Amino acid sequence: MGLPRARFLDAADVEAIDAATQALLADTGVDVHSALARKALQAAGAGVADGGARVRIPEAMLREFLEKAPREVLLASRDGKRDIRVPDGHTYVSTDGCGVNVLDLETGERRESTAKDLAGLTRVGDALEPLDYQWPMCVAGDVPAEIHDLVEAATALENTTKHIQHEALSAREADAMVSMGAAIVGGERELRRRPIISSIQCPVSPLILEQGSTEALIRFGAAGVPVAPMSMVLMGGSSPVDLASALVVSNAEILASVVVSQVTNPGAPIFWSIASGPIDMKTGSFGAGSPEMAVLSGAGTELARHYRLPSLIASLGCDADTPGFQAAVEKMGTGMASLLAGPDTVSGIGGLDTDNTMSLEQLVLDAEIVDYVQRVLRPLVVDEETIHLDMLKRLGPAGNYLKEKHTLLHFRDALWSSKLLLREGFVEGRPNEERVRDRARARVREILAKHAVPPLGTDVRKRIWQIARSGVGT
């Protein structure tokens, strides 16, 4: 049985990147702006500059603490129906996140996002079968800045039963998010057993672990909440312009974060995670839909596998500002290439405009792309039951297989059927793309009108919103 896979690195490539990463961490090190983390790293054997942030991690120490990281991670769902345990050979898909704008479904206007927009995006995501878990897709721009992260967490948790992966910018926010999750599942012990939340914590490239995010990582680790330290290297900006060098910088940032996690909380669930790509030298913008980003994500998947860590990679990115040809090319290109590497989890659906703008229409379109790609990735089974030699011999030349009972019984499993894409041919006055987009918008409206998310209990809902508005957990 063949399994479609692409290789971006051979064994020698992986060893070379690993060796360069070891040398970079041991000789140059990373700047760690958390005194709490520096103290723990120094006690574990790292070299810490007197009065400074620089931390050097010897090879032996790196190896020791990489071994303490768990090989499997559970991303639990609120109702237990969409639990994700990785790795299991399947790639699980999340939304994009943190957009500051949305495309209004009815007017097409690009405007600042609100908490109401986030609720709608999350509810539509809850209904989409190809989507396995969710990031809060847009910023709650209509609430005070000091609590918007927590309002986003509460809004997402209320509007889906799927796993929620967000971000905390401080230990205080991490504590509050842990309290929200614990309120829903019945306490911190149960949250440790079934973490319905996880977090992205981003190093600042190149090679900086800033205080708030690092201490949030530590707090999440103490609570048993999975963390993905997502490296966002800019080729030509925060690394040399070559792909291999960008991989080394990303790998160093990620592994340094893993070491912090395991030094402070041995066995804390953690991912190897990358969303690195190039600067467009014409515009200065980030190339979210670039082939280089797809290659870095694919190669990153292989590095994660080398370290026996679950992987989370950026995929299905685009720089187009509206749904259409450019968005489709970039999303299919980055999605197909990176998913062929076999990552455990990917994020990126629903986003436009280099992740700055989120779209209900694009969310539905991207779910269709994911479904298409997952069909391509399905193993091609070759055995007696799929060759059907007896049927081939029986019908022989000019055989008509449409009349066969087997075709009627099995065509839905054998053949992918699109919910949005068209095969009906030319329609006068109705361009193909216009019709597809109309169908996507109609699907959004149908979901918003009919899809009901099981509600949180009254007391639980009151508690998580109390935490969100006060910014304080237990």
mmCIF file of N, CA and C in Angstrom, residues 73 75 84 86-87 90-96 133-135 163-166 198-202 226-232 250 254 270-276 293 296-305 309-315 338-339 342-349:
data_model
loop_
_atom_site.group_PDB
_atom_site.id
_atom_site.type_symbol
_atom_site.label_atom_id
_atom_site.label_comp_id
_atom_site.label_asym_id
_atom_site.label_seq_id
_atom_site.Cartn_x
_atom_site.Cartn_y
_atom_site.Cartn_z
ATOM 1 N N VAL A 73 1.340 13.790 22.283
ATOM 2 C CA VAL A 73 0.616 14.903 22.885
ATOM 3 C C VAL A 73 -0.869 14.732 22.584
ATOM 4 N N LEU A 75 -4.452 16.646 22.321
ATOM 5 C CA LEU A 75 -5.225 17.879 22.206
ATOM 6 C C LEU A 75 -6.688 17.471 22.345
ATOM 7 N N ILE A 84 -7.565 14.645 19.644
ATOM 8 C CA ILE A 84 -6.437 14.470 18.732
ATOM 9 C C ILE A 84 -5.242 14.008 19.557
ATOM 10 N N VAL A 86 -1.376 12.954 18.897
ATOM 11 C CA VAL A 86 -0.330 12.922 17.867
ATOM 12 C C VAL A 86 0.996 12.475 18.475
ATOM 13 N N PRO A 87 1.823 11.798 17.638
ATOM 14 C CA PRO A 87 1.568 11.414 16.244
ATOM 15 C C PRO A 87 0.777 10.115 16.132
ATOM 16 N N HIS A 90 -1.689 10.575 10.955
ATOM 17 C CA HIS A 90 -2.641 11.450 10.264
ATOM 18 C C HIS A 90 -2.229 12.901 10.487
ATOM 19 N N THR A 91 -2.555 13.781 9.535
ATOM 20 C CA THR A 91 -2.308 15.208 9.706
ATOM 21 C C THR A 91 -3.604 15.905 10.093
ATOM 22 N N TYR A 92 -3.572 16.611 11.220
ATOM 23 C CA TYR A 92 -4.742 17.332 11.724
ATOM 24 C C TYR A 92 -4.605 18.816 11.401
ATOM 25 N N VAL A 93 -5.747 19.454 11.134
ATOM 26 C CA VAL A 93 -5.747 20.795 10.552
ATOM 27 C C VAL A 93 -6.446 21.795 11.462
ATOM 28 N N SER A 94 -5.805 22.961 11.615
ATOM 29 C CA SER A 94 -6.360 24.052 12.396
ATOM 30 C C SER A 94 -6.588 25.277 11.517
ATOM 31 N N THR A 95 -7.362 26.198 12.040
ATOM 32 C CA THR A 95 -7.539 27.490 11.399
ATOM 33 C C THR A 95 -6.263 28.322 11.482
ATOM 34 N N ASP A 96 -6.260 29.409 10.735
ATOM 35 C CA ASP A 96 -5.295 30.480 10.916
ATOM 36 C C ASP A 96 -5.724 31.282 12.155
ATOM 37 N N TYR A 133 -9.215 21.263 14.733
ATOM 38 C CA TYR A 133 -9.159 22.092 15.938
ATOM 39 C C TYR A 133 -9.014 23.542 15.512
ATOM 40 N N GLN A 134 -9.024 24.473 16.482
ATOM 41 C CA GLN A 134 -9.117 25.877 16.098
ATOM 42 C C GLN A 134 -8.161 26.777 16.878
ATOM 43 N N TRP A 135 -7.597 27.741 16.160
ATOM 44 C CA TRP A 135 -7.022 28.929 16.771
ATOM 45 C C TRP A 135 -8.122 29.987 16.798
ATOM 46 N N HIS A 163 -10.900 21.385 20.012
ATOM 47 C CA HIS A 163 -9.772 21.873 20.797
ATOM 48 C C HIS A 163 -9.422 23.305 20.398
ATOM 49 N N ILE A 164 -9.055 24.133 21.381
ATOM 50 C CA ILE A 164 -8.663 25.514 21.150
ATOM 51 C C ILE A 164 -7.177 25.699 21.461
ATOM 52 N N GLN A 165 -6.472 26.290 20.505
ATOM 53 C CA GLN A 165 -5.040 26.594 20.670
ATOM 54 C C GLN A 165 -4.867 28.106 20.515
ATOM 55 N N HIS A 166 -4.448 28.767 21.582
ATOM 56 C CA HIS A 166 -4.343 30.224 21.571
ATOM 57 C C HIS A 166 -2.913 30.633 21.918
ATOM 58 N N SER A 198 -4.485 24.533 24.361
ATOM 59 C CA SER A 198 -3.030 24.514 24.225
ATOM 60 C C SER A 198 -2.613 25.904 23.778
ATOM 61 N N SER A 199 -1.300 26.124 23.655
ATOM 62 C CA SER A 199 -0.849 27.488 23.382
ATOM 63 C C SER A 199 0.312 27.527 22.414
ATOM 64 N N ILE A 200 0.299 28.566 21.588
ATOM 65 C CA ILE A 200 1.444 28.939 20.763
ATOM 66 C C ILE A 200 2.271 29.945 21.549
ATOM 67 N N GLN A 201 3.556 29.744 21.655
ATOM 68 C CA GLN A 201 4.455 30.719 22.290
ATOM 69 C C GLN A 201 5.600 30.972 21.317
ATOM 70 N N CYS A 202 5.695 32.184 20.800
ATOM 71 C CA CYS A 202 6.621 32.472 19.705
ATOM 72 C C CYS A 202 7.926 33.094 20.199
ATOM 73 N N PRO A 226 -0.388 21.644 26.644
ATOM 74 C CA PRO A 226 0.611 21.579 25.561
ATOM 75 C C PRO A 226 0.978 22.969 25.027
ATOM 76 N N VAL A 227 2.233 23.106 24.643
ATOM 77 C CA VAL A 227 2.757 24.359 24.101
ATOM 78 C C VAL A 227 3.476 24.067 22.786
ATOM 79 N N ALA A 228 3.311 24.980 21.826
ATOM 80 C CA ALA A 228 4.040 24.907 20.564
ATOM 81 C C ALA A 228 4.885 26.177 20.432
ATOM 82 N N PRO A 229 6.195 26.092 20.688
ATOM 83 C CA PRO A 229 7.059 27.253 20.459
ATOM 84 C C PRO A 229 7.288 27.420 18.962
ATOM 85 N N MET A 230 6.553 28.357 18.351
ATOM 86 C CA MET A 230 6.527 28.487 16.889
ATOM 87 C C MET A 230 7.553 29.516 16.433
ATOM 88 N N SER A 231 8.571 29.052 15.736
ATOM 89 C CA SER A 231 9.608 29.937 15.204
ATOM 90 C C SER A 231 9.111 30.618 13.933
ATOM 91 N N MET A 232 9.363 31.933 13.852
ATOM 92 C CA MET A 232 8.928 32.721 12.697
ATOM 93 C C MET A 232 10.112 33.497 12.131
ATOM 94 N N SER A 250 15.679 28.628 13.066
ATOM 95 C CA SER A 250 14.391 28.159 13.591
ATOM 96 C C SER A 250 14.585 26.994 14.556
ATOM 97 N N ILE A 254 13.494 26.841 18.538
ATOM 98 C CA ILE A 254 12.534 25.839 19.003
ATOM 99 C C ILE A 254 13.155 24.951 20.071
ATOM 100 N N ILE A 270 4.922 19.216 24.554
ATOM 101 C CA ILE A 270 5.463 20.294 23.727
ATOM 102 C C ILE A 270 5.635 19.831 22.289
ATOM 103 N N PHE A 271 5.505 20.772 21.366
ATOM 104 C CA PHE A 271 5.626 20.525 19.937
ATOM 105 C C PHE A 271 6.942 21.109 19.401
ATOM 106 N N TRP A 272 7.323 20.632 18.211
ATOM 107 C CA TRP A 272 8.318 21.308 17.366
ATOM 108 C C TRP A 272 7.502 22.056 16.333
ATOM 109 N N SER A 273 7.666 23.395 16.243
ATOM 110 C CA SER A 273 6.725 24.185 15.456
ATOM 111 C C SER A 273 7.425 25.289 14.668
ATOM 112 N N ILE A 274 7.016 25.450 13.395
ATOM 113 C CA ILE A 274 7.663 26.417 12.513
ATOM 114 C C ILE A 274 6.642 27.138 11.628
ATOM 115 N N ALA A 275 6.870 28.447 11.469
ATOM 116 C CA ALA A 275 6.101 29.256 10.513
ATOM 117 C C ALA A 275 7.055 30.274 9.894
ATOM 118 N N SER A 276 8.169 29.792 9.398
ATOM 119 C CA SER A 276 9.215 30.654 8.855
ATOM 120 C C SER A 276 9.076 30.784 7.344
ATOM 121 N N MET A 293 8.291 29.044 2.078
ATOM 122 C CA MET A 293 7.617 28.698 3.327
ATOM 123 C C MET A 293 7.165 27.243 3.314
ATOM 124 N N LEU A 296 10.278 25.103 3.945
ATOM 125 C CA LEU A 296 10.694 25.157 5.346
ATOM 126 C C LEU A 296 9.749 24.352 6.232
ATOM 127 N N SER A 297 8.452 24.409 5.935
ATOM 128 C CA SER A 297 7.498 23.618 6.718
ATOM 129 C C SER A 297 7.690 22.128 6.489
ATOM 130 N N GLY A 298 7.912 21.745 5.230
ATOM 131 C CA GLY A 298 8.151 20.333 4.944
ATOM 132 C C GLY A 298 9.433 19.825 5.575
ATOM 133 N N ALA A 299 10.501 20.616 5.456
ATOM 134 C CA ALA A 299 11.777 20.224 6.072
ATOM 135 C C ALA A 299 11.662 20.214 7.590
ATOM 136 N N GLY A 300 10.901 21.177 8.133
ATOM 137 C CA GLY A 300 10.697 21.205 9.576
ATOM 138 C C GLY A 300 10.005 19.969 10.095
ATOM 139 N N THR A 301 9.070 19.447 9.304
ATOM 140 C CA THR A 301 8.405 18.202 9.686
ATOM 141 C C THR A 301 9.422 17.087 9.883
ATOM 142 N N GLU A 302 10.408 17.029 9.004
ATOM 143 C CA GLU A 302 11.424 15.980 9.113
ATOM 144 C C GLU A 302 12.350 16.206 10.305
ATOM 145 N N LEU A 303 12.634 17.460 10.633
ATOM 146 C CA LEU A 303 13.429 17.730 11.830
ATOM 147 C C LEU A 303 12.658 17.328 13.087
ATOM 148 N N ALA A 304 11.374 17.651 13.133
ATOM 149 C CA ALA A 304 10.568 17.242 14.288
ATOM 150 C C ALA A 304 10.591 15.729 14.463
ATOM 151 N N ARG A 305 10.492 15.027 13.353
ATOM 152 C CA ARG A 305 10.524 13.566 13.396
ATOM 153 C C ARG A 305 11.878 13.068 13.911
ATOM 154 N N LEU A 309 9.589 14.606 18.261
ATOM 155 C CA LEU A 309 8.638 15.556 18.827
ATOM 156 C C LEU A 309 7.445 15.712 17.882
ATOM 157 N N PRO A 310 6.232 15.838 18.410
ATOM 158 C CA PRO A 310 5.087 16.134 17.544
ATOM 159 C C PRO A 310 5.314 17.457 16.812
ATOM 160 N N SER A 311 4.789 17.557 15.600
ATOM 161 C CA SER A 311 5.043 18.740 14.783
ATOM 162 C C SER A 311 3.770 19.556 14.564
ATOM 163 N N LEU A 312 3.961 20.876 14.539
ATOM 164 C CA LEU A 312 2.938 21.829 14.123
ATOM 165 C C LEU A 312 3.600 22.775 13.133
ATOM 166 N N ILE A 313 3.102 22.803 11.915
ATOM 167 C CA ILE A 313 3.710 23.651 10.893
ATOM 168 C C ILE A 313 2.663 24.568 10.265
ATOM 169 N N ALA A 314 3.143 25.706 9.768
ATOM 170 C CA ALA A 314 2.275 26.605 9.022
ATOM 171 C C ALA A 314 2.045 26.041 7.626
ATOM 172 N N SER A 315 0.826 26.152 7.152
ATOM 173 C CA SER A 315 0.477 25.626 5.841
ATOM 174 C C SER A 315 -0.719 26.404 5.323
ATOM 175 N N SER A 338 3.533 21.012 1.837
ATOM 176 C CA SER A 338 3.863 20.762 3.240
ATOM 177 C C SER A 338 3.161 19.526 3.781
ATOM 178 N N LEU A 339 1.922 19.273 3.367
ATOM 179 C CA LEU A 339 1.220 18.092 3.876
ATOM 180 C C LEU A 339 1.812 16.791 3.341
ATOM 181 N N GLY A 342 3.990 14.906 5.704
ATOM 182 C CA GLY A 342 3.390 14.124 6.780
ATOM 183 C C GLY A 342 3.472 14.743 8.153
ATOM 184 N N PRO A 343 3.227 16.075 8.299
ATOM 185 C CA PRO A 343 3.258 16.673 9.642
ATOM 186 C C PRO A 343 2.109 16.156 10.495
ATOM 187 N N ASP A 344 2.261 16.314 11.798
ATOM 188 C CA ASP A 344 1.197 15.877 12.709
ATOM 189 C C ASP A 344 0.036 16.864 12.715
ATOM 190 N N THR A 345 0.352 18.149 12.743
ATOM 191 C CA THR A 345 -0.680 19.178 12.731
ATOM 192 C C THR A 345 -0.222 20.334 11.849
ATOM 193 N N VAL A 346 -1.201 21.031 11.248
ATOM 194 C CA VAL A 346 -0.910 22.224 10.463
ATOM 195 C C VAL A 346 -1.935 23.293 10.810
ATOM 196 N N SER A 347 -1.540 24.541 10.646
ATOM 197 C CA SER A 347 -2.465 25.653 10.850
ATOM 198 C C SER A 347 -2.462 26.533 9.614
ATOM 199 N N GLY A 348 -3.568 27.259 9.377
ATOM 200 C CA GLY A 348 -3.542 28.213 8.281
ATOM 201 C C GLY A 348 -4.830 28.445 7.538
ATOM 202 N N ILE A 349 -5.911 27.677 7.787
ATOM 203 C CA ILE A 349 -7.065 27.855 6.908
ATOM 204 C C ILE A 349 -7.921 29.039 7.362
#
